[in-house]
Every structure is written in C-alpha cells, then in structure tokens.
mmCIF file of N, CA and C in Angstrom:
data_model
loop_
_atom_site.group_PDB
_atom_site.id
_atom_site.type_symbol
_atom_site.label_atom_id
_atom_site.label_comp_id
_atom_site.label_asym_id
_atom_site.label_seq_id
_atom_site.Cartn_x
_atom_site.Cartn_y
_atom_site.Cartn_z
ATOM 1 N N MET A 8 1.111 -1.139 -0.469
ATOM 2 C CA MET A 8 0.058 0.298 0.490
ATOM 3 C C MET A 8 1.117 1.131 -0.021
ATOM 4 N N ARG A 9 0.336 1.994 -0.769
ATOM 5 C CA ARG A 9 1.451 3.455 -1.406
ATOM 6 C C ARG A 9 0.140 4.664 -0.541
ATOM 7 N N PHE A 10 1.146 5.004 0.517
ATOM 8 C CA PHE A 10 0.882 6.209 1.301
ATOM 9 C C PHE A 10 1.015 7.575 0.299
ATOM 10 N N ALA A 11 0.437 8.883 1.020
ATOM 11 C CA ALA A 11 1.200 10.070 0.341
ATOM 12 C C ALA A 11 1.751 10.591 1.227
ATOM 13 N N LYS A 12 2.838 11.783 0.246
ATOM 14 C CA LYS A 12 3.826 12.217 0.745
ATOM 15 C C LYS A 12 3.025 13.202 2.017
ATOM 16 N N PRO A 13 3.316 13.568 3.074
ATOM 17 C CA PRO A 13 2.817 14.489 4.317
ATOM 18 C C PRO A 13 3.529 16.243 3.575
ATOM 19 N N GLN A 14 2.812 16.785 3.206
ATOM 20 C CA GLN A 14 3.131 18.438 2.864
ATOM 21 C C GLN A 14 3.247 19.149 3.710
ATOM 22 N N LYS A 15 4.505 19.966 3.364
ATOM 23 C CA LYS A 15 4.569 20.771 4.581
ATOM 24 C C LYS A 15 3.454 21.798 5.228
ATOM 25 N N ALA A 16 3.790 22.540 5.762
ATOM 26 C CA ALA A 16 2.419 23.283 5.736
ATOM 27 C C ALA A 16 2.468 24.432 5.828
ATOM 28 N N ALA A 17 1.985 25.291 4.990
ATOM 29 C CA ALA A 17 2.536 26.626 4.870
ATOM 30 C C ALA A 17 2.798 27.720 6.214
ATOM 31 N N PRO A 18 3.134 28.545 5.511
ATOM 32 C CA PRO A 18 4.216 29.859 6.197
ATOM 33 C C PRO A 18 2.836 30.308 6.670
ATOM 34 N N ARG A 19 2.609 30.772 8.248
ATOM 35 C CA ARG A 19 1.744 31.291 8.797
ATOM 36 C C ARG A 19 1.929 33.022 8.968
ATOM 37 N N ARG A 20 0.660 33.514 8.100
ATOM 38 C CA ARG A 20 1.154 34.943 7.902
ATOM 39 C C ARG A 20 0.856 35.124 9.510
ATOM 40 N N LYS A 21 1.160 36.775 9.677
ATOM 41 C CA LYS A 21 0.918 37.820 10.838
ATOM 42 C C LYS A 21 -0.815 38.262 10.795
ATOM 43 N N PRO A 22 -0.831 38.012 11.901
ATOM 44 C CA PRO A 22 -2.993 38.914 11.767
ATOM 45 C C PRO A 22 -2.481 40.476 11.826
ATOM 46 N N GLY A 23 -3.280 40.674 11.597
ATOM 47 C CA GLY A 23 -3.585 42.865 10.939
ATOM 48 C C GLY A 23 -3.045 43.168 9.833
ATOM 49 N N ARG A 24 -2.520 44.314 9.733
ATOM 50 C CA ARG A 24 -2.051 44.476 8.343
ATOM 51 C C ARG A 24 -0.995 44.473 8.166
ATOM 52 N N PRO A 25 -0.153 45.016 7.209
ATOM 53 C CA PRO A 25 1.222 44.712 7.291
ATOM 54 C C PRO A 25 1.596 45.639 7.458
ATOM 55 N N LYS A 26 3.412 45.350 7.902
ATOM 56 C CA LYS A 26 4.109 47.106 7.748
ATOM 57 C C LYS A 26 4.086 47.938 7.207
ATOM 58 N N GLY A 27 3.958 49.546 6.836
ATOM 59 C CA GLY A 27 4.044 50.152 5.726
ATOM 60 C C GLY A 27 2.369 50.767 5.138
ATOM 61 N N SER A 28 2.056 49.607 4.987
ATOM 62 C CA SER A 28 0.200 49.446 4.185
ATOM 63 C C SER A 28 -0.942 50.777 4.431
ATOM 64 N N LYS A 29 -0.492 50.936 3.557
ATOM 65 C CA LYS A 29 -2.017 52.562 3.881
ATOM 66 C C LYS A 29 -3.092 52.367 3.926
ATOM 67 N N ASN A 30 -4.524 52.550 4.926
ATOM 68 C CA ASN A 30 -6.246 52.224 4.129
ATOM 69 C C ASN A 30 -6.277 53.533 3.232
ATOM 70 N N LYS A 31 -7.345 53.111 2.738
ATOM 71 C CA LYS A 31 -7.883 53.815 1.562
ATOM 72 C C LYS A 31 -8.294 55.578 2.740
ATOM 73 N N LYS A 32 -8.757 55.398 3.697
ATOM 74 C CA LYS A 32 -9.042 57.306 4.095
ATOM 75 C C LYS A 32 -7.772 57.914 3.670
ATOM 76 N N THR A 33 -6.546 57.391 4.300
ATOM 77 C CA THR A 33 -5.286 58.149 4.464
ATOM 78 C C THR A 33 -4.804 57.920 3.175
ATOM 79 N N LEU A 34 -5.022 57.378 2.451
ATOM 80 C CA LEU A 34 -4.370 57.337 1.029
ATOM 81 C C LEU A 34 -5.636 58.372 0.235
ATOM 82 N N GLU A 35 -6.738 58.939 0.715
ATOM 83 C CA GLU A 35 -7.131 59.663 0.156
ATOM 84 C C GLU A 35 -7.442 61.308 0.641
ATOM 85 N N ARG A 36 -6.195 61.310 2.060
ATOM 86 C CA ARG A 36 -6.018 62.475 2.890
ATOM 87 C C ARG A 36 -5.127 62.824 1.776
ATOM 88 N N GLU A 37 -3.923 62.278 1.556
ATOM 89 C CA GLU A 37 -2.718 62.180 1.272
ATOM 90 C C GLU A 37 -2.721 62.759 -0.686
ATOM 91 N N ALA A 38 -3.691 61.954 -0.781
ATOM 92 C CA ALA A 38 -3.752 62.602 -2.338
ATOM 93 C C ALA A 38 -4.537 64.475 -2.723
ATOM 94 N N ARG A 39 -5.059 64.331 -1.754
ATOM 95 C CA ARG A 39 -5.864 65.877 -1.374
ATOM 96 C C ARG A 39 -4.953 66.701 -0.942
ATOM 97 N N GLU A 40 -4.573 65.902 0.159
ATOM 98 C CA GLU A 40 -3.064 67.372 0.558
ATOM 99 C C GLU A 40 -2.306 67.687 -0.578
ATOM 100 N N ALA A 41 -1.495 66.354 -1.498
ATOM 101 C CA ALA A 41 -1.309 66.657 -2.946
ATOM 102 C C ALA A 41 -1.554 67.677 -3.421
ATOM 103 N N ARG A 42 -2.954 67.477 -3.732
ATOM 104 C CA ARG A 42 -3.438 68.632 -4.970
ATOM 105 C C ARG A 42 -3.665 69.468 -4.595
ATOM 106 N N ILE A 43 -4.006 69.783 -2.758
ATOM 107 C CA ILE A 43 -3.828 71.310 -2.479
ATOM 108 C C ILE A 43 -2.374 72.287 -2.869
ATOM 109 N N ALA A 44 -1.561 71.162 -2.759
ATOM 110 C CA ALA A 44 -0.223 72.255 -2.558
ATOM 111 C C ALA A 44 0.220 72.055 -4.218
ATOM 112 N N GLN A 45 -0.332 71.797 -5.196
ATOM 113 C CA GLN A 45 0.023 71.767 -6.345
ATOM 114 C C GLN A 45 -0.753 73.012 -7.071
ATOM 115 N N GLY A 46 -2.174 73.240 -6.201
ATOM 116 C CA GLY A 46 -2.088 74.535 -6.630
ATOM 117 C C GLY A 46 -3.946 74.129 -7.303
ATOM 118 N N LYS A 47 -4.072 72.809 -7.858
ATOM 119 C CA LYS A 47 -5.148 72.853 -8.865
ATOM 120 C C LYS A 47 -6.363 72.171 -8.942
ATOM 121 N N ARG A 48 -7.479 72.649 -9.377
ATOM 122 C CA ARG A 48 -8.907 72.928 -8.853
ATOM 123 C C ARG A 48 -9.208 71.554 -8.985
ATOM 124 N N GLY A 49 -10.458 71.221 -8.193
ATOM 125 C CA GLY A 49 -11.229 70.098 -8.179
ATOM 126 C C GLY A 49 -12.516 70.449 -8.449
ATOM 127 N N PRO A 50 -12.963 68.692 -8.817
ATOM 128 C CA PRO A 50 -14.285 68.449 -9.733
ATOM 129 C C PRO A 50 -15.278 69.830 -9.304
ATOM 130 N N GLY A 51 -15.995 70.069 -10.482
ATOM 131 C CA GLY A 51 -17.178 71.251 -9.772
ATOM 132 C C GLY A 51 -16.366 72.838 -9.357
ATOM 133 N N ARG A 52 -15.116 73.269 -9.644
ATOM 134 C CA ARG A 52 -14.978 73.907 -9.182
ATOM 135 C C ARG A 52 -14.800 74.799 -10.828
ATOM 136 N N PRO A 53 -14.742 76.580 -10.516
ATOM 137 C CA PRO A 53 -14.575 77.072 -11.861
ATOM 138 C C PRO A 53 -13.363 77.227 -12.685
ATOM 139 N N ARG A 54 -13.361 77.275 -13.757
ATOM 140 C CA ARG A 54 -12.103 77.052 -14.920
ATOM 141 C C ARG A 54 -11.009 77.385 -13.798
ATOM 142 N N GLY A 55 -10.668 78.653 -13.587
ATOM 143 C CA GLY A 55 -9.852 79.516 -13.277
ATOM 144 C C GLY A 55 -9.623 79.334 -11.588
ATOM 145 N N SER A 56 -10.383 78.956 -11.246
ATOM 146 C CA SER A 56 -10.054 78.766 -9.436
ATOM 147 C C SER A 56 -8.893 77.784 -9.210
ATOM 148 N N LYS A 57 -8.170 78.183 -7.887
ATOM 149 C CA LYS A 57 -7.663 77.046 -6.970
ATOM 150 C C LYS A 57 -7.742 76.936 -6.017
ATOM 151 N N ASN A 58 -7.646 76.296 -5.239
ATOM 152 C CA ASN A 58 -7.151 75.775 -3.799
ATOM 153 C C ASN A 58 -6.473 77.061 -2.653
ATOM 154 N N LYS A 59 -6.856 78.231 -2.876
ATOM 155 C CA LYS A 59 -5.701 79.141 -2.267
ATOM 156 C C LYS A 59 -6.368 79.357 -0.927
ATOM 157 N N PRO A 60 -4.997 79.410 -0.243
ATOM 158 C CA PRO A 60 -5.730 79.699 1.727
ATOM 159 C C PRO A 60 -6.028 81.068 2.106
ATOM 160 N N LYS A 61 -6.920 81.279 2.446
ATOM 161 C CA LYS A 61 -8.081 82.220 3.112
ATOM 162 C C LYS A 61 -7.300 83.214 3.784
ATOM 163 N N PRO A 62 -7.430 84.138 3.823
ATOM 164 C CA PRO A 62 -6.343 85.315 4.532
ATOM 165 C C PRO A 62 -6.453 85.786 5.965
ATOM 166 N N ALA A 63 -6.085 85.698 7.308
ATOM 167 C CA ALA A 63 -6.918 85.808 8.491
ATOM 168 C C ALA A 63 -7.468 86.607 8.587
ATOM 169 N N ARG A 64 -8.477 86.607 9.427
ATOM 170 C CA ARG A 64 -9.103 87.854 9.196
ATOM 171 C C ARG A 64 -8.619 88.580 9.939
ATOM 172 N N LYS A 65 -9.365 89.827 10.218
ATOM 173 C CA LYS A 65 -9.009 91.373 11.072
ATOM 174 C C LYS A 65 -9.197 90.610 12.661
ATOM 175 N N ASP A 66 -10.524 89.901 12.662
ATOM 176 C CA ASP A 66 -10.855 89.695 14.066
ATOM 177 C C ASP A 66 -9.662 89.038 14.929
ATOM 178 N N GLU A 67 -9.165 87.785 13.493
ATOM 179 C CA GLU A 67 -8.208 86.963 14.414
ATOM 180 C C GLU A 67 -6.617 87.476 14.517
ATOM 181 N N LEU A 68 -7.048 88.480 13.748
ATOM 182 C CA LEU A 68 -4.834 89.410 13.846
ATOM 183 C C LEU A 68 -4.821 90.000 15.738
ATOM 184 N N GLU A 69 -6.032 90.369 16.157
ATOM 185 C CA GLU A 69 -5.785 91.434 17.037
ATOM 186 C C GLU A 69 -6.141 90.699 18.445
#
C-alpha cells in the first residue's frame, strides 16, 4: 500500500495589516493634500479657481 507524502504546512501569516500599508482614508487624505499643494482645482470648481489659503480675518489678528 502506498501513502501520500505529508505536505509541509504553509508559512503562517501575521494577523493585522502589513507594515507600511495604508488604508483608503489615508490615501485619499494624502492625495487631497498633494492636490492642494499643487494648486490644482477640484471637480465642480470654476475653470480659473485654485485652492488658495484663506487670508486671516482681521478679528483673529488682533
């Protein structure tokens, strides 16, 4: 009678996210920050508009 050879067990993976991986929200936030830094307009904005930082209000300066 022939028996099948026992197979080696597959290496076990560590639970949880792999080191250095990013979830969807982090990727979306980084993409949005990069777009703002480049000054490109987002969808639904007028053609010439850019994401400019708002000037400080006079109330906040005093």
